[in-house]
Amino acid sequence: LSLSLSLSLSLSLLSLSLSLCCAGPTGNALAERVAVKIRSMSRDVKELNLPEHGWGIFPKSAQRPVPFRQEEAKVYLDKDCLLDGQSWLAGFVQGLVASMTFVPLLSWTEDDQGSLGELSKIGVNGFDRVDNVLLEMILAMVLRDDPRAAVHAILPVIVGPAAKGGGFETFPFYKLARMSDAPSKATNARAAAILGQLGLGEDNVQAVLRLSVKQVVDSVLRNQGVQASASDDVCTEVGTRVLKT
């Protein structure tokens, strides 16, 4: 694993407004809608609290989405922003390090699909793998607590199964008890390697190796987030929270 990246180098780049994390068809489709909505709102809504460096020119580590205007907030979504020939991992890490807000779309849909539904399978009968959503959450947690990083907030978007009339049903919070109390060794080792390359210190690396899946999910969900519902416009709510807080 080679990212050709250091924390000090990344922070010399222009900042991004936020980085979106998602998985599965539901998460991917919603993430695209959220990204478009935030860019649109950032042009139209007055009295936003987004810092000046959250606008304008994209950093060299990311492709700007098309279409894009320089008066829009800079939203990193891998589908839009990976450079040609760039690996997903290197692109996402560089995008996350430069972002002010991390927005994970945490879904649990029918038949235990969605980002958290899939994550609940780790630890069952010894099953393990590198889970990209878990990896992104671990990195965001560490970066938010490091004063050298741009990340200052985590805003989870909680998504249940799709509702028949549109929108989403209530998120099945009771299923979170199924998250493993053991670490995902494969994911945590990948996170530790990345943090080591970012120069974030041996203490952080060792702490990450001990984190259980349940600890990571619980920690992210303790942040005040947005819950998708059948009636509310989740894209507008996320945009309002990101751009006005």
Backbone as numpy.savetxt, mean C-alpha at the origin, in Angstrom:
# Nx Ny Nz CAx CAy CAz Cx Cy Cz
18.57 -10.81 -4.79 17.71 -9.62 -4.79 18.61 -8.39 -4.79
18.44 -7.55 -5.81 19.24 -6.33 -5.89 18.35 -5.19 -6.33
18.25 -4.17 -5.49 17.38 -3.03 -5.78 18.14 -1.81 -6.28
19.46 -1.83 -6.14 20.27 -0.66 -6.50 19.67 0.59 -5.88
19.44 0.53 -4.58 18.67 1.60 -3.93 19.22 1.84 -2.53
19.33 3.10 -2.16 19.63 3.45 -0.77 18.60 4.45 -0.32
18.34 4.50 0.97 17.31 5.40 1.48 17.67 6.85 1.19
18.92 7.21 1.40 19.31 8.59 1.17 19.16 8.98 -0.30
19.47 8.05 -1.20 19.32 8.34 -2.63 17.86 8.54 -2.98
17.00 7.67 -2.46 15.58 7.75 -2.79 14.98 9.06 -2.30
15.40 9.53 -1.15 14.81 10.74 -0.60 15.31 12.00 -1.30
16.32 11.86 -2.16 16.73 13.02 -2.95 15.83 13.20 -4.16
14.96 12.19 -4.42 14.01 12.28 -5.52 12.79 13.08 -5.09
12.00 13.50 -6.08 10.75 14.19 -5.77 9.78 13.23 -5.12
9.03 13.69 -4.14 8.11 12.82 -3.41 6.87 12.52 -4.23
6.25 11.38 -3.90 4.94 11.02 -4.43 3.90 11.31 -3.36
2.67 11.54 -3.79 1.61 11.80 -2.83 1.29 10.54 -2.04
1.07 9.43 -2.76 0.72 8.20 -2.07 1.03 7.01 -2.94
1.10 5.84 -2.30 1.32 4.58 -2.99 0.15 3.67 -2.68
-0.47 3.10 -3.74 -1.60 2.19 -3.58 -1.13 0.76 -3.65
-1.66 -0.08 -2.77 -1.32 -1.50 -2.72 -2.62 -2.29 -2.83
-2.64 -3.32 -3.69 -3.86 -4.09 -3.86 -3.52 -5.48 -4.36
-4.54 -6.35 -4.41 -4.36 -7.70 -4.95 -5.71 -8.23 -5.40
-5.70 -9.05 -6.46 -6.91 -9.68 -6.93 -7.74 -8.76 -7.81
-8.69 -9.31 -8.57 -9.50 -8.51 -9.49 -10.25 -7.38 -8.82
-10.86 -7.66 -7.65 -11.61 -6.61 -6.94 -10.69 -5.48 -6.52
-9.56 -5.83 -5.90 -8.62 -4.81 -5.44 -8.02 -4.02 -6.57
-7.65 -4.70 -7.67 -7.04 -4.01 -8.80 -8.01 -3.01 -9.43
-9.25 -3.44 -9.62 -10.24 -2.55 -10.23 -10.53 -1.35 -9.34
-10.65 -1.58 -8.03 -10.92 -0.49 -7.10 -9.73 0.45 -7.02
-8.52 -0.10 -7.03 -7.33 0.75 -6.96 -7.25 1.69 -8.15
-7.59 1.20 -9.32 -7.58 2.07 -10.50 -8.59 3.20 -10.34
-9.78 2.89 -9.83 -10.80 3.92 -9.61 -10.35 4.94 -8.58
-9.72 4.46 -7.50 -9.24 5.36 -6.45 -8.16 6.29 -7.01
-7.23 5.74 -7.78 -6.15 6.55 -8.33 -6.69 7.66 -9.23
-7.61 7.29 -10.11 -8.20 8.29 -11.01 -8.96 9.35 -10.22
-9.71 8.93 -9.21 -10.50 9.86 -8.41 -9.61 10.84 -7.66
-8.53 10.36 -7.07 -7.65 11.24 -6.31 -7.01 12.27 -7.24
-6.57 11.84 -8.40 -5.96 12.80 -9.33 -6.99 13.85 -9.76
-8.22 13.40 -10.01 -9.28 14.34 -10.40 -9.61 15.31 -9.27
-9.76 14.79 -8.05 -10.09 15.64 -6.92 -8.98 16.65 -6.64
-7.75 16.24 -6.84 -6.63 17.14 -6.54 -6.60 18.34 -7.48
-7.24 18.21 -8.65 -7.33 19.35 -9.57 -8.49 20.28 -9.20
-9.55 19.68 -8.65 -10.81 20.41 -8.51 -11.10 20.93 -7.10
-10.57 20.24 -6.08 -10.91 20.60 -4.70 -9.96 21.68 -4.19
-10.52 22.73 -3.63 -9.69 23.83 -3.12 -9.32 23.57 -1.66
-8.33 24.31 -1.20 -7.88 24.28 0.20 -7.43 22.89 0.62
-6.62 22.26 -0.22 -6.07 20.96 0.12 -4.82 21.14 0.98
-4.55 20.15 1.80 -3.38 20.22 2.67 -2.18 19.46 2.11
-2.25 19.03 0.86 -1.16 18.28 0.26 0.07 19.19 0.11
1.23 18.76 0.63 2.43 19.60 0.51 2.81 19.85 -0.95
3.57 20.88 -1.17 3.93 21.28 -2.53 4.61 20.16 -3.30
5.48 19.38 -2.62 6.20 18.33 -3.34 5.33 17.12 -3.66
4.05 17.15 -3.26 3.13 16.08 -3.66 2.53 16.30 -5.03
2.87 17.41 -5.67 2.34 17.75 -6.99 3.45 17.68 -8.04
3.06 17.78 -9.29 4.01 18.10 -10.35 4.78 16.94 -10.93
6.08 17.13 -11.09 6.93 16.20 -11.83 7.13 14.91 -11.04
6.97 13.77 -11.73 7.21 12.47 -11.11 8.70 12.24 -10.90
9.08 11.48 -9.85 10.49 11.13 -9.69 10.95 10.22 -10.82
12.25 10.18 -11.05 12.80 9.37 -12.14 12.58 7.87 -11.93
12.28 7.48 -10.70 12.09 6.06 -10.39 10.70 5.57 -10.76
9.83 6.43 -11.30 8.46 6.04 -11.61 7.99 6.65 -12.92
7.20 5.88 -13.65 6.56 6.37 -14.87 5.31 7.15 -14.48
5.13 8.31 -15.04 3.90 9.04 -14.74 2.74 8.39 -15.50
1.55 8.34 -14.88 0.40 7.74 -15.57 -0.04 8.60 -16.75
-0.73 7.97 -17.68 -1.24 8.68 -18.86 -2.76 8.56 -18.87
-3.51 9.68 -18.94 -3.00 11.06 -18.97 -2.65 11.55 -17.57
-1.80 12.57 -17.50 -1.42 13.16 -16.22 -1.13 14.63 -16.42
-1.59 15.46 -15.47 -1.30 16.90 -15.50 -0.42 17.25 -14.30
0.43 18.22 -14.46 1.35 18.56 -13.38 0.66 19.20 -12.20
-0.61 19.63 -12.36 -1.34 20.18 -11.21 -2.07 19.08 -10.44
-1.83 17.82 -10.78 -2.47 16.71 -10.08 -1.56 16.16 -8.99
-2.19 15.51 -7.99 -1.42 14.75 -6.99 -0.74 13.57 -7.67
0.43 13.24 -7.20 1.21 12.13 -7.78 0.85 10.83 -7.05
0.15 9.95 -7.74 -0.35 8.70 -7.16 0.40 7.54 -7.80
1.07 6.73 -6.98 1.81 5.58 -7.51 0.93 4.33 -7.49
0.64 3.79 -8.67 -0.04 2.51 -8.83 0.81 1.72 -9.81
1.26 0.53 -9.40 2.26 -0.18 -10.20 1.82 -0.37 -11.65
0.55 -0.62 -11.87 0.05 -0.83 -13.24 0.36 0.38 -14.13
0.32 1.57 -13.56 0.54 2.80 -14.32 1.98 3.29 -14.28
2.70 2.96 -13.21 3.92 3.71 -12.90 5.22 2.91 -13.00
5.15 1.58 -13.24 6.40 0.84 -13.42 7.10 1.30 -14.68
8.41 1.51 -14.59 9.20 1.85 -15.77 9.34 0.62 -16.67
9.49 0.84 -17.95 9.69 -0.27 -18.88 10.91 -1.09 -18.47
10.72 -2.40 -18.36 11.82 -3.29 -17.98 12.12 -3.34 -16.50
11.38 -2.58 -15.68 11.62 -2.55 -14.24 10.86 -3.66 -13.55
11.49 -4.33 -12.59 10.79 -5.38 -11.84 9.74 -4.74 -10.94
8.67 -5.51 -10.67 7.63 -5.00 -9.78 8.22 -4.65 -8.43
9.09 -5.51 -7.89 9.61 -5.31 -6.54 10.41 -4.02 -6.44
11.35 -3.83 -7.37 12.17 -2.61 -7.32 11.31 -1.37 -7.51
10.35 -1.45 -8.43 9.49 -0.30 -8.68 8.64 0.04 -7.49
8.03 -0.98 -6.87 7.17 -0.69 -5.74 7.96 -0.14 -4.57
9.12 -0.72 -4.27 9.91 -0.24 -3.13 10.31 1.21 -3.35
10.76 1.54 -4.53 11.15 2.93 -4.79 9.94 3.85 -4.69
8.79 3.40 -5.19 7.59 4.21 -5.07 7.16 4.40 -3.62
7.24 3.34 -2.83 6.83 3.41 -1.43 7.75 4.32 -0.63
9.05 4.18 -0.83 10.02 5.00 -0.08 9.79 6.49 -0.33
9.35 6.84 -1.54 9.16 8.24 -1.89 7.77 8.75 -1.58
6.87 7.90 -1.11 5.47 8.29 -0.91 5.22 8.82 0.50
4.28 9.75 0.59 3.92 10.32 1.89 2.85 9.48 2.59
1.96 8.84 1.81 0.88 8.04 2.38 0.82 6.69 1.69
0.69 5.63 2.47 0.55 4.27 1.96 -0.90 3.86 2.10
-1.54 3.45 1.00 -2.96 3.11 0.99 -3.12 1.65 0.57
-3.16 0.72 1.54 -3.39 -0.69 1.18 -4.89 -0.98 1.06
-5.30 -1.61 -0.02 -6.68 -2.05 -0.20 -6.77 -3.48 0.31
-7.39 -3.65 1.47 -7.42 -4.94 2.16 -8.79 -5.57 2.00
-8.87 -6.59 1.16 -10.15 -7.18 0.80 -10.27 -8.62 1.28
-11.52 -8.99 1.60 -11.83 -10.39 1.92 -13.17 -10.67 1.24
-13.12 -11.36 0.11 -14.31 -11.55 -0.71 -14.77 -13.01 -0.64
-15.67 -13.37 -1.55 -16.26 -14.70 -1.51 -15.17 -15.77 -1.64
-15.46 -16.93 -1.00 -14.56 -18.10 -1.09 -13.15 -17.78 -0.63
-13.04 -16.87 0.35 -11.74 -16.50 0.93 -10.75 -16.00 -0.12
-11.27 -15.21 -1.05 -10.42 -14.53 -2.02 -10.15 -13.11 -1.51
-9.43 -12.34 -2.30 -9.04 -11.00 -1.89 -7.70 -11.03 -1.18
-7.13 -9.87 -0.94 -5.77 -9.81 -0.38 -5.68 -10.45 1.00
-6.65 -10.19 1.88 -6.60 -10.79 3.23 -7.10 -12.22 3.22
-8.06 -12.54 2.35 -8.50 -13.93 2.24 -7.34 -14.84 1.85
-6.56 -14.40 0.88 -5.39 -15.19 0.46 -4.33 -15.23 1.56
-4.17 -14.11 2.25 -3.16 -14.05 3.32 -3.50 -15.00 4.46
-4.79 -15.25 4.70 -5.20 -16.15 5.79 -4.78 -17.59 5.56
-4.40 -17.93 4.34 -4.00 -19.30 4.02 -2.55 -19.61 4.42
-1.78 -18.55 4.67 -0.40 -18.76 5.11 -0.40 -19.35 6.51
0.37 -20.39 6.72 0.43 -21.07 8.01 -0.48 -22.28 8.11
-1.43 -22.43 7.19 -2.32 -23.59 7.21 -1.57 -24.80 6.68
-1.46 -25.82 7.52 -0.71 -27.04 7.15 0.71 -26.73 6.70
1.30 -25.71 7.32 2.69 -25.36 7.03 2.91 -24.58 5.75
1.83 -24.16 5.10 1.96 -23.43 3.83 2.59 -22.06 4.04
3.49 -21.70 3.15 4.12 -20.37 3.21 4.54 -19.96 1.81
4.60 -18.68 1.59 5.07 -18.10 0.33 5.33 -16.62 0.57
6.00 -15.97 -0.36 6.14 -14.51 -0.29 4.81 -13.91 -0.71
4.15 -13.23 0.21 2.89 -12.56 -0.06 3.18 -11.08 -0.27
2.89 -10.57 -1.46 3.28 -9.20 -1.78 2.55 -8.15 -0.95
1.28 -8.39 -0.63 0.55 -7.42 0.19 1.13 -7.38 1.60
1.43 -8.55 2.17 2.07 -8.60 3.48 3.42 -7.92 3.44
4.19 -8.17 2.39 5.50 -7.53 2.23 5.37 -6.01 2.22
4.42 -5.50 1.46 4.23 -4.06 1.36 3.83 -3.46 2.71
2.96 -4.15 3.45 2.55 -3.65 4.76 3.72 -3.60 5.73
4.55 -4.63 5.73 5.71 -4.65 6.64 6.64 -3.48 6.33
6.96 -3.29 5.05 7.86 -2.21 4.66 7.28 -0.85 5.03
5.98 -0.67 4.78 5.35 0.62 5.10 5.39 0.90 6.60
5.16 -0.12 7.43 5.19 0.06 8.88 6.56 0.56 9.34
7.62 -0.06 8.81 8.97 0.33 9.22 9.32 1.72 8.70
8.98 2.00 7.44 9.30 3.29 6.86 8.57 4.43 7.55
7.32 4.19 7.94 6.56 5.25 8.62 7.22 5.65 9.93
7.88 4.73 10.59 8.49 5.01 11.88 9.93 5.51 11.76
10.44 5.64 10.54 11.81 6.11 10.34 11.77 7.57 9.89
12.40 8.48 10.63 12.31 9.91 10.30 12.94 10.27 8.96
13.78 9.39 8.41 14.42 9.69 7.13 13.49 9.41 5.95
12.43 8.62 6.17 11.55 8.23 5.08 10.43 9.24 4.87
9.88 9.23 3.67 8.79 10.16 3.35 7.46 9.70 3.94
7.29 8.39 4.14 6.01 7.85 4.59 5.65 8.39 5.97
4.48 9.03 6.08 4.07 9.52 7.40 2.70 9.00 7.81
2.00 8.29 6.92 0.66 7.81 7.26 0.34 6.53 6.49
-0.46 5.67 7.14 -1.00 4.47 6.52 -2.52 4.58 6.58
-3.17 4.50 5.43 -4.63 4.64 5.35 -5.21 3.37 4.73
-5.59 2.38 5.56 -6.14 1.15 4.99 -7.55 1.35 4.46
-7.84 0.73 3.32 -9.19 0.70 2.75 -9.68 -0.74 2.88
-10.75 -0.93 3.64 -11.22 -2.27 4.00 -12.40 -2.63 3.12
-12.29 -3.75 2.41 -13.25 -4.09 1.36 -13.79 -5.50 1.58
-15.11 -5.61 1.70 -15.77 -6.90 1.81 -16.22 -7.42 0.46
-17.07 -8.45 0.43 -17.56 -8.99 -0.84 -18.39 -7.97 -1.60
-18.43 -8.11 -2.91 -19.24 -7.21 -3.74 -20.72 -7.40 -3.42
-21.45 -6.29 -3.32 -22.89 -6.34 -3.06 -23.64 -6.44 -4.39
-24.77 -7.12 -4.39 -25.53 -7.34 -5.63 -26.00 -6.03 -6.25
-26.35 -5.07 -5.43 -26.85 -3.80 -5.96 -25.78 -2.78 -6.24
-24.54 -3.18 -6.11 -23.43 -2.25 -6.28 -22.75 -1.97 -4.96
-21.52 -1.54 -5.00 -20.77 -1.30 -3.76 -20.32 -2.61 -3.14
-20.19 -2.60 -1.82 -19.62 -3.75 -1.12 -20.40 -4.08 0.14
-20.42 -5.37 0.49 -21.04 -5.80 1.73 -20.09 -5.51 2.90
-20.61 -5.70 4.11 -19.80 -5.46 5.31 -18.59 -6.39 5.33
-17.46 -5.84 5.71 -16.24 -6.63 5.80 -16.37 -7.68 6.90
-15.97 -8.93 6.66 -16.11 -10.00 7.66 -14.98 -9.96 8.70
-15.08 -9.01 9.63 -14.01 -8.83 10.62 -13.77 -10.10 11.44
-14.80 -10.91 11.66 -14.64 -12.11 12.47 -13.63 -13.08 11.86
-13.42 -13.00 10.55 -12.49 -13.92 9.90 -11.03 -13.58 10.19
-10.77 -12.37 10.70 -9.39 -11.98 10.98 -8.75 -12.88 12.03
-9.57 -13.55 12.84 -9.04 -14.47 13.85 -8.29 -15.63 13.21
-8.48 -15.84 11.93 -7.82 -16.94 11.24 -6.40 -16.61 10.80
-5.99 -15.35 10.96 -4.62 -15.00 10.58 -3.61 -15.72 11.45
-2.51 -16.13 10.86 -1.51 -16.94 11.56 -0.81 -16.14 12.67
-0.62 -16.82 13.80 0.17 -16.24 14.90 1.66 -16.45 14.70
2.04 -17.07 13.60 3.45 -17.30 13.29 3.88 -16.39 12.14
5.16 -16.13 12.00 5.62 -15.31 10.87 5.48 -16.07 9.55
5.34 -15.33 8.47 5.55 -15.88 7.14 7.05 -15.76 6.88
7.77 -16.84 7.10 9.23 -16.76 7.02 9.70 -16.29 5.65
9.02 -16.73 4.60 9.42 -16.34 3.25 9.24 -14.83 3.04
8.08 -14.31 3.47 7.81 -12.87 3.29 8.70 -12.03 4.18
8.84 -12.42 5.44 9.63 -11.63 6.37 11.10 -11.60 5.97
11.60 -12.71 5.44 12.99 -12.73 4.98 13.18 -11.77 3.81
12.21 -11.73 2.90 12.30 -10.79 1.78 12.26 -9.35 2.29
11.37 -9.07 3.24 11.29 -7.71 3.81 12.60 -7.34 4.51
13.16 -8.27 5.26 14.41 -7.99 5.98 15.54 -7.69 5.00
15.59 -8.42 3.88 16.63 -8.18 2.88 16.50 -6.78 2.28
15.27 -6.37 1.99 15.05 -5.05 1.42 15.42 -3.96 2.43
15.00 -4.14 3.68 15.32 -3.14 4.70 16.83 -3.05 4.91
17.51 -4.18 4.82 18.96 -4.16 4.94 19.59 -3.33 3.82
19.07 -3.48 2.59 19.61 -2.71 1.48 19.26 -1.23 1.60
18.16 -0.93 2.27 17.80 0.47 2.49 18.60 1.10 3.63
19.38 0.29 4.32 20.20 0.81 5.40 19.44 1.19 6.64
18.36 0.45 6.94 17.51 0.81 8.07 17.91 0.13 9.38
19.05 -0.52 9.41 19.58 -0.98 10.69 19.23 -2.41 11.04
20.15 -3.06 11.75 19.98 -4.46 12.13 18.83 -4.65 13.09
18.55 -3.69 13.95 17.43 -3.82 14.89 16.10 -3.97 14.15
15.90 -3.15 13.13 14.68 -3.25 12.33 14.59 -4.58 11.62
15.71 -5.03 11.08 15.74 -6.30 10.35 15.35 -7.44 11.26
15.93 -7.51 12.44 15.64 -8.60 13.37 14.19 -8.53 13.86
13.69 -7.34 14.10 12.29 -7.20 14.56 11.32 -7.68 13.49
11.61 -7.38 12.24 10.74 -7.80 11.13 10.69 -9.32 11.03
11.80 -9.97 11.23 11.84 -11.43 11.12 10.92 -12.11 12.14
10.64 -11.43 13.24 9.80 -12.02 14.30 8.32 -11.71 14.15
7.94 -10.81 13.27 6.55 -10.40 13.16 5.66 -11.53 12.62
4.56 -11.79 13.31 3.60 -12.77 12.80 2.68 -12.10 11.78
2.02 -12.93 10.97 1.06 -12.40 10.00 -0.02 -11.60 10.73
-0.52 -12.14 11.82 -1.58 -11.48 12.59 -1.11 -10.14 13.14
0.11 -10.06 13.63 0.63 -8.80 14.17 0.68 -7.71 13.10
1.10 -8.07 11.90 1.19 -7.09 10.83 -0.20 -6.58 10.45
-1.15 -7.51 10.25 -2.50 -7.12 9.85 -3.14 -6.26 10.95
-3.02 -6.70 12.20 -3.61 -5.94 13.32 -3.02 -4.54 13.40
-1.71 -4.43 13.21 -1.04 -3.14 13.30 -1.53 -2.19 12.21
-1.67 -2.67 10.99 -2.13 -1.82 9.90 -3.59 -1.41 10.12
-4.41 -2.34 10.60 -5.83 -2.03 10.79 -6.08 -1.13 12.00
-5.08 -0.94 12.85 -5.24 0.01 13.95 -5.20 1.46 13.46
-4.73 1.66 12.25 -4.75 3.01 11.66 -6.17 3.32 11.19
-6.59 4.55 11.44 -7.93 4.96 11.02 -8.02 4.87 9.50
-8.96 4.05 9.02 -9.06 3.84 7.59 -10.43 4.14 7.04
-10.71 3.57 5.87 -11.99 3.73 5.18 -12.56 2.35 4.92
-13.84 2.16 5.24 -14.49 0.89 4.97 -15.46 1.06 3.81
-15.26 0.25 2.77 -16.15 0.30 1.62 -17.52 -0.23 2.01
-18.58 0.37 1.47 -19.94 -0.07 1.79 -20.79 -0.03 0.53
-22.05 -0.44 0.67 -22.96 -0.46 -0.47 -23.42 0.94 -0.87
-23.39 1.87 0.09 -23.99 3.18 -0.18 -22.98 4.29 -0.40
-21.81 4.22 0.23 -20.86 5.32 0.17 -19.97 5.23 -1.07
-19.49 6.36 -1.53 -18.52 6.42 -2.62 -17.13 6.32 -2.00
-16.59 5.10 -1.96 -15.33 4.87 -1.27 -14.20 5.65 -1.93
-14.25 5.81 -3.24 -13.17 6.53 -3.92 -13.11 7.99 -3.48
-14.27 8.61 -3.37 -14.32 10.00 -2.91 -13.85 10.11 -1.47
-14.27 9.17 -0.62 -13.87 9.23 0.78 -12.36 9.07 0.94
-11.79 8.12 0.19 -10.32 7.96 0.25 -9.64 9.22 -0.25
-10.11 9.77 -1.36 -9.51 10.99 -1.89 -9.57 12.15 -0.91
-10.72 12.30 -0.25 -10.87 13.37 0.73 -9.90 13.20 1.89
-9.78 11.97 2.38 -8.89 11.70 3.52 -7.44 11.95 3.15
-7.05 11.50 1.97 -5.65 11.64 1.55 -5.29 13.10 1.30
-6.18 13.83 0.66 -5.86 15.17 0.20 -6.10 16.26 1.25
-6.87 15.96 2.29 -7.20 17.00 3.27 -6.66 16.72 4.66
-5.88 15.66 4.83 -5.33 15.36 6.16 -3.83 15.37 6.12
